[in-house]
Amino acid sequence: MGLRAEMPLLARHEGEWEGEYRHVGPGGEPIDRHRVRMTCEIRGDAVYHQSNRYTWDDGRSEVHEFPGTYLGGGRCAFDTERLKGEFWELDDSTIYLTWQYKGQDLRLFELIVLSEDGNSRSRVWQWLRDGVCVRRTLIDERRIG
């Protein structure tokens, strides 16, 4: 069995997504806001790939690629120049991720919840430094393809 069969919820996330990231401080104060267009795909039996394209109102933009490798047992890992982490399915609607930015004492924890119809999802990140939450990211996305 491969990635698609062993992680059916992840397979339901395949496609094009569009949404907005809202970063807030520990007290809820706004820090940043930007748009995202994301492509999620499973390639073969053991590769997950995600491409994130971010844009800000001031004209800035960034693109980040996240190649993932299926580890077996319903777990995937990713390791890029910037960060390293793992993810797995918690139930039939929720994916859990944990990762760390390389060279920083900053750990992130994310929950992704897919709607029943598969056309929208909500995501929440918690950024922890020395066990203390220093930031949260709230993401709402809709499927566009």
Short mmCIF file of N, CA and C in Angstrom, two decimals:
data_model
loop_
_atom_site.label_atom_id
_atom_site.label_comp_id
_atom_site.label_asym_id
_atom_site.label_seq_id
_atom_site.Cartn_x
_atom_site.Cartn_y
_atom_site.Cartn_z
N MET A 1 0.85 -1.19 0.00
CA MET A 1 0.00 0.00 0.00
C MET A 1 0.88 1.24 0.00
N GLY A 2 0.40 2.28 -0.65
CA GLY A 2 1.16 3.51 -0.74
C GLY A 2 0.52 4.66 0.00
N LEU A 3 1.09 5.81 -0.20
CA LEU A 3 0.68 7.04 0.48
C LEU A 3 -0.81 7.33 0.30
N ARG A 4 -1.29 7.29 -0.92
CA ARG A 4 -2.70 7.62 -1.20
C ARG A 4 -3.65 6.67 -0.44
N ALA A 5 -3.32 5.38 -0.41
CA ALA A 5 -4.18 4.40 0.26
C ALA A 5 -4.10 4.50 1.78
N GLU A 6 -2.91 4.78 2.31
CA GLU A 6 -2.73 4.80 3.75
C GLU A 6 -3.02 6.16 4.38
N MET A 7 -3.12 7.21 3.56
CA MET A 7 -3.47 8.54 4.06
C MET A 7 -4.59 9.12 3.19
N PRO A 8 -5.79 8.53 3.29
CA PRO A 8 -6.89 8.96 2.42
C PRO A 8 -7.33 10.41 2.62
N LEU A 9 -7.19 10.93 3.83
CA LEU A 9 -7.54 12.33 4.06
C LEU A 9 -6.57 13.24 3.32
N LEU A 10 -5.29 12.93 3.38
CA LEU A 10 -4.31 13.73 2.64
C LEU A 10 -4.65 13.73 1.15
N ALA A 11 -5.05 12.57 0.63
CA ALA A 11 -5.42 12.48 -0.79
C ALA A 11 -6.61 13.39 -1.11
N ARG A 12 -7.52 13.59 -0.15
CA ARG A 12 -8.66 14.48 -0.36
C ARG A 12 -8.24 15.95 -0.44
N HIS A 13 -7.04 16.27 0.01
CA HIS A 13 -6.53 17.65 -0.04
C HIS A 13 -5.88 17.97 -1.39
N GLU A 14 -5.70 16.98 -2.24
CA GLU A 14 -5.06 17.25 -3.53
C GLU A 14 -5.85 18.28 -4.32
N GLY A 15 -5.11 19.17 -4.99
CA GLY A 15 -5.75 20.18 -5.82
C GLY A 15 -5.20 21.57 -5.55
N GLU A 16 -5.93 22.57 -6.05
CA GLU A 16 -5.55 23.97 -5.90
C GLU A 16 -6.40 24.61 -4.81
N TRP A 17 -5.75 25.38 -3.95
CA TRP A 17 -6.41 26.06 -2.84
C TRP A 17 -6.05 27.54 -2.87
N GLU A 18 -6.98 28.37 -2.41
CA GLU A 18 -6.73 29.80 -2.31
C GLU A 18 -7.27 30.27 -0.97
N GLY A 19 -6.55 31.19 -0.34
CA GLY A 19 -7.02 31.66 0.96
C GLY A 19 -6.19 32.79 1.49
N GLU A 20 -6.30 32.96 2.81
CA GLU A 20 -5.62 34.07 3.47
C GLU A 20 -5.01 33.60 4.79
N TYR A 21 -3.79 34.07 5.04
CA TYR A 21 -3.11 33.83 6.31
C TYR A 21 -3.25 35.10 7.15
N ARG A 22 -3.63 34.93 8.42
CA ARG A 22 -3.66 36.04 9.37
C ARG A 22 -2.78 35.65 10.55
N HIS A 23 -1.69 36.38 10.73
CA HIS A 23 -0.77 36.12 11.84
C HIS A 23 -1.12 37.09 12.97
N VAL A 24 -1.23 36.54 14.19
CA VAL A 24 -1.54 37.37 15.35
C VAL A 24 -0.57 37.05 16.48
N GLY A 25 -0.33 38.07 17.32
CA GLY A 25 0.52 37.89 18.48
C GLY A 25 -0.19 37.11 19.57
N PRO A 26 0.50 36.84 20.68
CA PRO A 26 -0.09 36.02 21.74
C PRO A 26 -1.35 36.63 22.35
N GLY A 27 -1.51 37.95 22.23
CA GLY A 27 -2.71 38.62 22.74
C GLY A 27 -3.76 38.83 21.68
N GLY A 28 -3.54 38.32 20.48
CA GLY A 28 -4.50 38.46 19.39
C GLY A 28 -4.27 39.66 18.50
N GLU A 29 -3.22 40.45 18.76
CA GLU A 29 -2.96 41.64 17.95
C GLU A 29 -2.43 41.24 16.57
N PRO A 30 -2.93 41.90 15.50
CA PRO A 30 -2.49 41.57 14.14
C PRO A 30 -1.00 41.82 13.94
N ILE A 31 -0.32 40.87 13.27
CA ILE A 31 1.10 40.99 12.94
C ILE A 31 1.28 41.08 11.43
N ASP A 32 0.56 40.23 10.70
CA ASP A 32 0.72 40.17 9.25
C ASP A 32 -0.53 39.54 8.66
N ARG A 33 -0.73 39.84 7.38
CA ARG A 33 -1.87 39.26 6.64
C ARG A 33 -1.45 39.17 5.18
N HIS A 34 -1.67 38.01 4.56
CA HIS A 34 -1.35 37.87 3.14
C HIS A 34 -2.17 36.73 2.53
N ARG A 35 -2.21 36.74 1.21
CA ARG A 35 -2.96 35.73 0.47
C ARG A 35 -2.05 34.56 0.11
N VAL A 36 -2.68 33.40 -0.12
CA VAL A 36 -1.94 32.21 -0.53
C VAL A 36 -2.70 31.51 -1.65
N ARG A 37 -1.93 30.96 -2.56
CA ARG A 37 -2.45 30.02 -3.55
C ARG A 37 -1.56 28.80 -3.44
N MET A 38 -2.16 27.65 -3.22
CA MET A 38 -1.41 26.45 -2.89
C MET A 38 -1.81 25.30 -3.81
N THR A 39 -0.80 24.52 -4.20
CA THR A 39 -1.03 23.30 -4.96
C THR A 39 -0.58 22.13 -4.11
N CYS A 40 -1.46 21.14 -3.92
CA CYS A 40 -1.15 19.94 -3.15
C CYS A 40 -1.29 18.74 -4.07
N GLU A 41 -0.27 17.88 -4.09
CA GLU A 41 -0.37 16.70 -4.94
C GLU A 41 0.42 15.53 -4.39
N ILE A 42 -0.08 14.33 -4.69
CA ILE A 42 0.62 13.09 -4.37
C ILE A 42 1.20 12.57 -5.67
N ARG A 43 2.49 12.26 -5.65
CA ARG A 43 3.20 11.78 -6.83
C ARG A 43 3.66 10.35 -6.57
N GLY A 44 3.08 9.41 -7.28
CA GLY A 44 3.46 8.01 -7.09
C GLY A 44 2.98 7.48 -5.76
N ASP A 45 3.72 6.52 -5.20
CA ASP A 45 3.31 5.86 -3.96
C ASP A 45 3.88 6.47 -2.69
N ALA A 46 4.88 7.36 -2.82
CA ALA A 46 5.57 7.78 -1.61
C ALA A 46 5.97 9.25 -1.57
N VAL A 47 5.45 10.09 -2.49
CA VAL A 47 5.87 11.50 -2.51
C VAL A 47 4.65 12.42 -2.43
N TYR A 48 4.69 13.34 -1.48
CA TYR A 48 3.71 14.42 -1.39
C TYR A 48 4.46 15.70 -1.75
N HIS A 49 3.82 16.57 -2.52
CA HIS A 49 4.46 17.83 -2.87
C HIS A 49 3.46 18.97 -2.73
N GLN A 50 3.94 20.05 -2.11
CA GLN A 50 3.10 21.22 -1.91
C GLN A 50 3.87 22.45 -2.35
N SER A 51 3.21 23.31 -3.10
CA SER A 51 3.81 24.56 -3.56
C SER A 51 2.94 25.70 -3.05
N ASN A 52 3.53 26.60 -2.26
CA ASN A 52 2.80 27.74 -1.69
C ASN A 52 3.29 29.02 -2.35
N ARG A 53 2.34 29.82 -2.86
CA ARG A 53 2.64 31.11 -3.46
C ARG A 53 1.93 32.19 -2.65
N TYR A 54 2.72 33.04 -1.97
CA TYR A 54 2.18 34.06 -1.09
C TYR A 54 2.26 35.42 -1.76
N THR A 55 1.24 36.27 -1.54
CA THR A 55 1.27 37.65 -2.04
C THR A 55 0.72 38.59 -0.97
N TRP A 56 1.35 39.75 -0.87
CA TRP A 56 0.94 40.79 0.06
C TRP A 56 0.39 41.98 -0.73
N ASP A 57 -0.40 42.79 -0.07
CA ASP A 57 -0.98 43.98 -0.72
C ASP A 57 0.07 44.97 -1.19
N ASP A 58 1.25 44.97 -0.55
CA ASP A 58 2.30 45.92 -0.96
C ASP A 58 3.12 45.44 -2.15
N GLY A 59 2.72 44.31 -2.76
CA GLY A 59 3.40 43.82 -3.95
C GLY A 59 4.43 42.74 -3.71
N ARG A 60 4.79 42.49 -2.45
CA ARG A 60 5.75 41.42 -2.16
C ARG A 60 5.15 40.07 -2.51
N SER A 61 6.02 39.11 -2.83
CA SER A 61 5.56 37.74 -3.07
C SER A 61 6.67 36.77 -2.72
N GLU A 62 6.29 35.56 -2.38
CA GLU A 62 7.24 34.48 -2.07
C GLU A 62 6.65 33.18 -2.59
N VAL A 63 7.53 32.25 -2.97
CA VAL A 63 7.11 30.90 -3.35
C VAL A 63 7.96 29.93 -2.54
N HIS A 64 7.30 28.94 -1.93
CA HIS A 64 8.01 27.93 -1.16
C HIS A 64 7.50 26.55 -1.57
N GLU A 65 8.46 25.65 -1.78
CA GLU A 65 8.16 24.27 -2.17
C GLU A 65 8.37 23.37 -0.96
N PHE A 66 7.44 22.44 -0.77
CA PHE A 66 7.51 21.51 0.35
C PHE A 66 7.39 20.08 -0.16
N PRO A 67 8.53 19.47 -0.49
CA PRO A 67 8.49 18.06 -0.89
C PRO A 67 8.43 17.17 0.35
N GLY A 68 7.49 16.25 0.36
CA GLY A 68 7.35 15.34 1.49
C GLY A 68 7.59 13.91 1.07
N THR A 69 8.05 13.11 2.01
CA THR A 69 8.33 11.70 1.77
C THR A 69 7.47 10.86 2.70
N TYR A 70 6.82 9.86 2.14
CA TYR A 70 6.02 8.97 2.97
C TYR A 70 6.94 8.06 3.77
N LEU A 71 6.74 8.03 5.09
CA LEU A 71 7.58 7.23 5.98
C LEU A 71 6.98 5.85 6.25
N GLY A 72 5.72 5.66 5.86
CA GLY A 72 5.00 4.45 6.21
C GLY A 72 4.23 4.67 7.50
N GLY A 73 3.31 3.77 7.78
CA GLY A 73 2.56 3.88 9.02
C GLY A 73 1.70 5.12 9.12
N GLY A 74 1.34 5.71 7.98
CA GLY A 74 0.48 6.89 7.99
C GLY A 74 1.18 8.19 8.35
N ARG A 75 2.51 8.25 8.18
CA ARG A 75 3.27 9.46 8.52
C ARG A 75 4.10 9.92 7.33
N CYS A 76 4.19 11.24 7.17
CA CYS A 76 5.04 11.86 6.15
C CYS A 76 6.02 12.79 6.82
N ALA A 77 7.17 13.01 6.16
CA ALA A 77 8.17 13.95 6.66
C ALA A 77 8.55 14.91 5.55
N PHE A 78 9.00 16.09 5.92
CA PHE A 78 9.54 17.05 4.96
C PHE A 78 10.78 17.68 5.56
N ASP A 79 11.72 18.03 4.70
CA ASP A 79 13.00 18.58 5.12
C ASP A 79 13.47 19.51 4.02
N THR A 80 13.37 20.82 4.25
CA THR A 80 13.79 21.81 3.26
C THR A 80 14.95 22.62 3.82
N GLU A 81 15.42 23.59 3.06
CA GLU A 81 16.49 24.46 3.56
C GLU A 81 16.05 25.22 4.81
N ARG A 82 14.76 25.54 4.90
CA ARG A 82 14.25 26.38 5.98
C ARG A 82 13.70 25.63 7.18
N LEU A 83 13.07 24.46 6.93
CA LEU A 83 12.40 23.78 8.03
C LEU A 83 12.35 22.28 7.85
N LYS A 84 12.01 21.61 8.97
CA LYS A 84 11.96 20.15 8.99
C LYS A 84 10.80 19.73 9.89
N GLY A 85 10.01 18.74 9.44
CA GLY A 85 8.91 18.30 10.28
C GLY A 85 8.23 17.05 9.79
N GLU A 86 7.12 16.71 10.44
CA GLU A 86 6.32 15.52 10.12
C GLU A 86 4.84 15.85 10.19
N PHE A 87 4.03 15.03 9.50
CA PHE A 87 2.58 15.16 9.62
C PHE A 87 1.91 13.82 9.47
N TRP A 88 0.68 13.74 10.02
CA TRP A 88 -0.10 12.53 9.97
C TRP A 88 -1.57 12.89 10.19
N GLU A 89 -2.45 11.94 9.88
CA GLU A 89 -3.88 12.14 10.04
C GLU A 89 -4.29 11.77 11.46
N LEU A 90 -5.11 12.63 12.08
CA LEU A 90 -5.64 12.33 13.41
C LEU A 90 -6.95 11.57 13.33
N ASP A 91 -7.78 11.94 12.36
CA ASP A 91 -9.06 11.27 12.14
C ASP A 91 -9.46 11.52 10.69
N ASP A 92 -10.71 11.33 10.32
CA ASP A 92 -11.07 11.45 8.91
C ASP A 92 -11.32 12.89 8.45
N SER A 93 -11.03 13.89 9.30
CA SER A 93 -11.14 15.28 8.86
C SER A 93 -9.94 16.15 9.26
N THR A 94 -9.02 15.63 10.09
CA THR A 94 -7.97 16.46 10.68
C THR A 94 -6.57 15.91 10.45
N ILE A 95 -5.68 16.78 9.96
CA ILE A 95 -4.26 16.46 9.81
C ILE A 95 -3.49 17.29 10.84
N TYR A 96 -2.48 16.68 11.44
CA TYR A 96 -1.64 17.34 12.43
C TYR A 96 -0.22 17.42 11.90
N LEU A 97 0.40 18.59 12.02
CA LEU A 97 1.79 18.80 11.62
C LEU A 97 2.58 19.37 12.78
N THR A 98 3.84 19.03 12.84
CA THR A 98 4.77 19.68 13.75
C THR A 98 6.07 19.89 12.99
N TRP A 99 6.66 21.08 13.14
CA TRP A 99 7.91 21.36 12.45
C TRP A 99 8.71 22.40 13.20
N GLN A 100 9.97 22.53 12.77
CA GLN A 100 10.87 23.49 13.38
C GLN A 100 11.64 24.21 12.29
N TYR A 101 11.77 25.53 12.45
CA TYR A 101 12.63 26.30 11.55
C TYR A 101 14.07 25.98 11.91
N LYS A 102 14.88 25.68 10.92
CA LYS A 102 16.27 25.31 11.16
C LYS A 102 17.05 26.51 11.71
N GLY A 103 17.89 26.23 12.69
CA GLY A 103 18.73 27.27 13.29
C GLY A 103 17.98 28.18 14.25
N GLN A 104 16.73 27.85 14.58
CA GLN A 104 15.94 28.67 15.49
C GLN A 104 15.32 27.80 16.57
N ASP A 105 15.17 28.37 17.73
CA ASP A 105 14.48 27.67 18.82
C ASP A 105 13.00 28.03 18.73
N LEU A 106 12.37 27.58 17.64
CA LEU A 106 10.99 27.91 17.36
C LEU A 106 10.31 26.67 16.80
N ARG A 107 9.30 26.15 17.54
CA ARG A 107 8.56 24.98 17.09
C ARG A 107 7.17 25.39 16.72
N LEU A 108 6.63 24.77 15.67
CA LEU A 108 5.28 25.08 15.22
C LEU A 108 4.43 23.82 15.23
N PHE A 109 3.15 24.00 15.55
CA PHE A 109 2.18 22.93 15.61
C PHE A 109 0.96 23.39 14.83
N GLU A 110 0.47 22.56 13.91
CA GLU A 110 -0.63 22.95 13.04
C GLU A 110 -1.72 21.88 13.01
N LEU A 111 -2.97 22.33 13.00
CA LEU A 111 -4.12 21.47 12.74
C LEU A 111 -4.77 21.96 11.45
N ILE A 112 -5.08 21.03 10.56
CA ILE A 112 -5.79 21.33 9.32
C ILE A 112 -7.09 20.54 9.35
N VAL A 113 -8.22 21.22 9.24
CA VAL A 113 -9.51 20.56 9.26
C VAL A 113 -10.20 20.78 7.92
N LEU A 114 -10.49 19.67 7.24
CA LEU A 114 -11.15 19.70 5.94
C LEU A 114 -12.65 19.60 6.13
N SER A 115 -13.41 20.43 5.41
CA SER A 115 -14.87 20.39 5.50
C SER A 115 -15.39 19.05 4.97
N GLU A 116 -16.62 18.70 5.34
CA GLU A 116 -17.21 17.44 4.88
C GLU A 116 -17.28 17.35 3.37
N ASP A 117 -17.58 18.48 2.70
CA ASP A 117 -17.70 18.46 1.24
C ASP A 117 -16.34 18.56 0.54
N GLY A 118 -15.26 18.77 1.30
CA GLY A 118 -13.91 18.83 0.75
C GLY A 118 -13.59 20.11 0.01
N ASN A 119 -14.43 21.13 0.12
CA ASN A 119 -14.22 22.37 -0.64
C ASN A 119 -13.69 23.53 0.17
N SER A 120 -13.53 23.35 1.48
CA SER A 120 -12.92 24.40 2.29
C SER A 120 -12.16 23.73 3.43
N ARG A 121 -11.23 24.47 3.97
CA ARG A 121 -10.48 23.96 5.11
C ARG A 121 -10.04 25.13 5.98
N SER A 122 -9.86 24.84 7.25
CA SER A 122 -9.34 25.84 8.19
C SER A 122 -8.07 25.26 8.80
N ARG A 123 -7.12 26.16 9.03
CA ARG A 123 -5.83 25.74 9.57
C ARG A 123 -5.44 26.70 10.69
N VAL A 124 -4.82 26.17 11.72
CA VAL A 124 -4.34 26.98 12.84
C VAL A 124 -2.93 26.53 13.18
N TRP A 125 -2.01 27.50 13.24
CA TRP A 125 -0.64 27.22 13.68
C TRP A 125 -0.44 27.85 15.05
N GLN A 126 0.32 27.18 15.90
CA GLN A 126 0.82 27.79 17.13
C GLN A 126 2.34 27.77 17.05
N TRP A 127 2.95 28.94 17.28
CA TRP A 127 4.40 29.11 17.24
C TRP A 127 4.88 29.16 18.69
N LEU A 128 5.74 28.21 19.10
CA LEU A 128 6.22 28.18 20.48
C LEU A 128 7.74 28.34 20.54
N ARG A 129 8.15 29.21 21.45
CA ARG A 129 9.57 29.40 21.74
C ARG A 129 9.75 29.11 23.24
N ASP A 130 10.63 28.18 23.56
CA ASP A 130 10.84 27.76 24.95
C ASP A 130 9.52 27.36 25.61
N GLY A 131 8.61 26.73 24.85
CA GLY A 131 7.36 26.25 25.39
C GLY A 131 6.28 27.32 25.56
N VAL A 132 6.55 28.54 25.11
CA VAL A 132 5.60 29.64 25.26
C VAL A 132 5.10 30.06 23.88
N CYS A 133 3.78 30.20 23.74
CA CYS A 133 3.21 30.61 22.46
C CYS A 133 3.54 32.08 22.20
N VAL A 134 4.21 32.34 21.07
CA VAL A 134 4.61 33.70 20.72
C VAL A 134 3.85 34.25 19.52
N ARG A 135 3.06 33.37 18.88
CA ARG A 135 2.33 33.79 17.68
C ARG A 135 1.34 32.69 17.31
N ARG A 136 0.27 33.09 16.62
CA ARG A 136 -0.67 32.13 16.03
C ARG A 136 -0.93 32.56 14.59
N THR A 137 -1.18 31.58 13.74
CA THR A 137 -1.54 31.85 12.35
C THR A 137 -2.88 31.20 12.10
N LEU A 138 -3.80 31.97 11.56
CA LEU A 138 -5.15 31.51 11.25
C LEU A 138 -5.30 31.54 9.74
N ILE A 139 -5.71 30.42 9.15
CA ILE A 139 -5.76 30.30 7.69
C ILE A 139 -7.12 29.73 7.29
N ASP A 140 -7.77 30.41 6.37
CA ASP A 140 -9.02 29.92 5.78
C ASP A 140 -8.79 29.80 4.30
N GLU A 141 -9.13 28.61 3.75
CA GLU A 141 -8.89 28.36 2.32
C GLU A 141 -10.11 27.71 1.68
N ARG A 142 -10.21 27.90 0.37
CA ARG A 142 -11.27 27.25 -0.41
C ARG A 142 -10.63 26.59 -1.62
N ARG A 143 -11.20 25.49 -2.01
CA ARG A 143 -10.71 24.75 -3.17
C ARG A 143 -11.09 25.52 -4.44
N ILE A 144 -10.12 25.69 -5.35
CA ILE A 144 -10.42 26.36 -6.62
C ILE A 144 -10.14 25.44 -7.81
N GLY A 145 -9.64 24.26 -7.54
CA GLY A 145 -9.37 23.34 -8.63
C GLY A 145 -8.88 22.00 -8.17
#
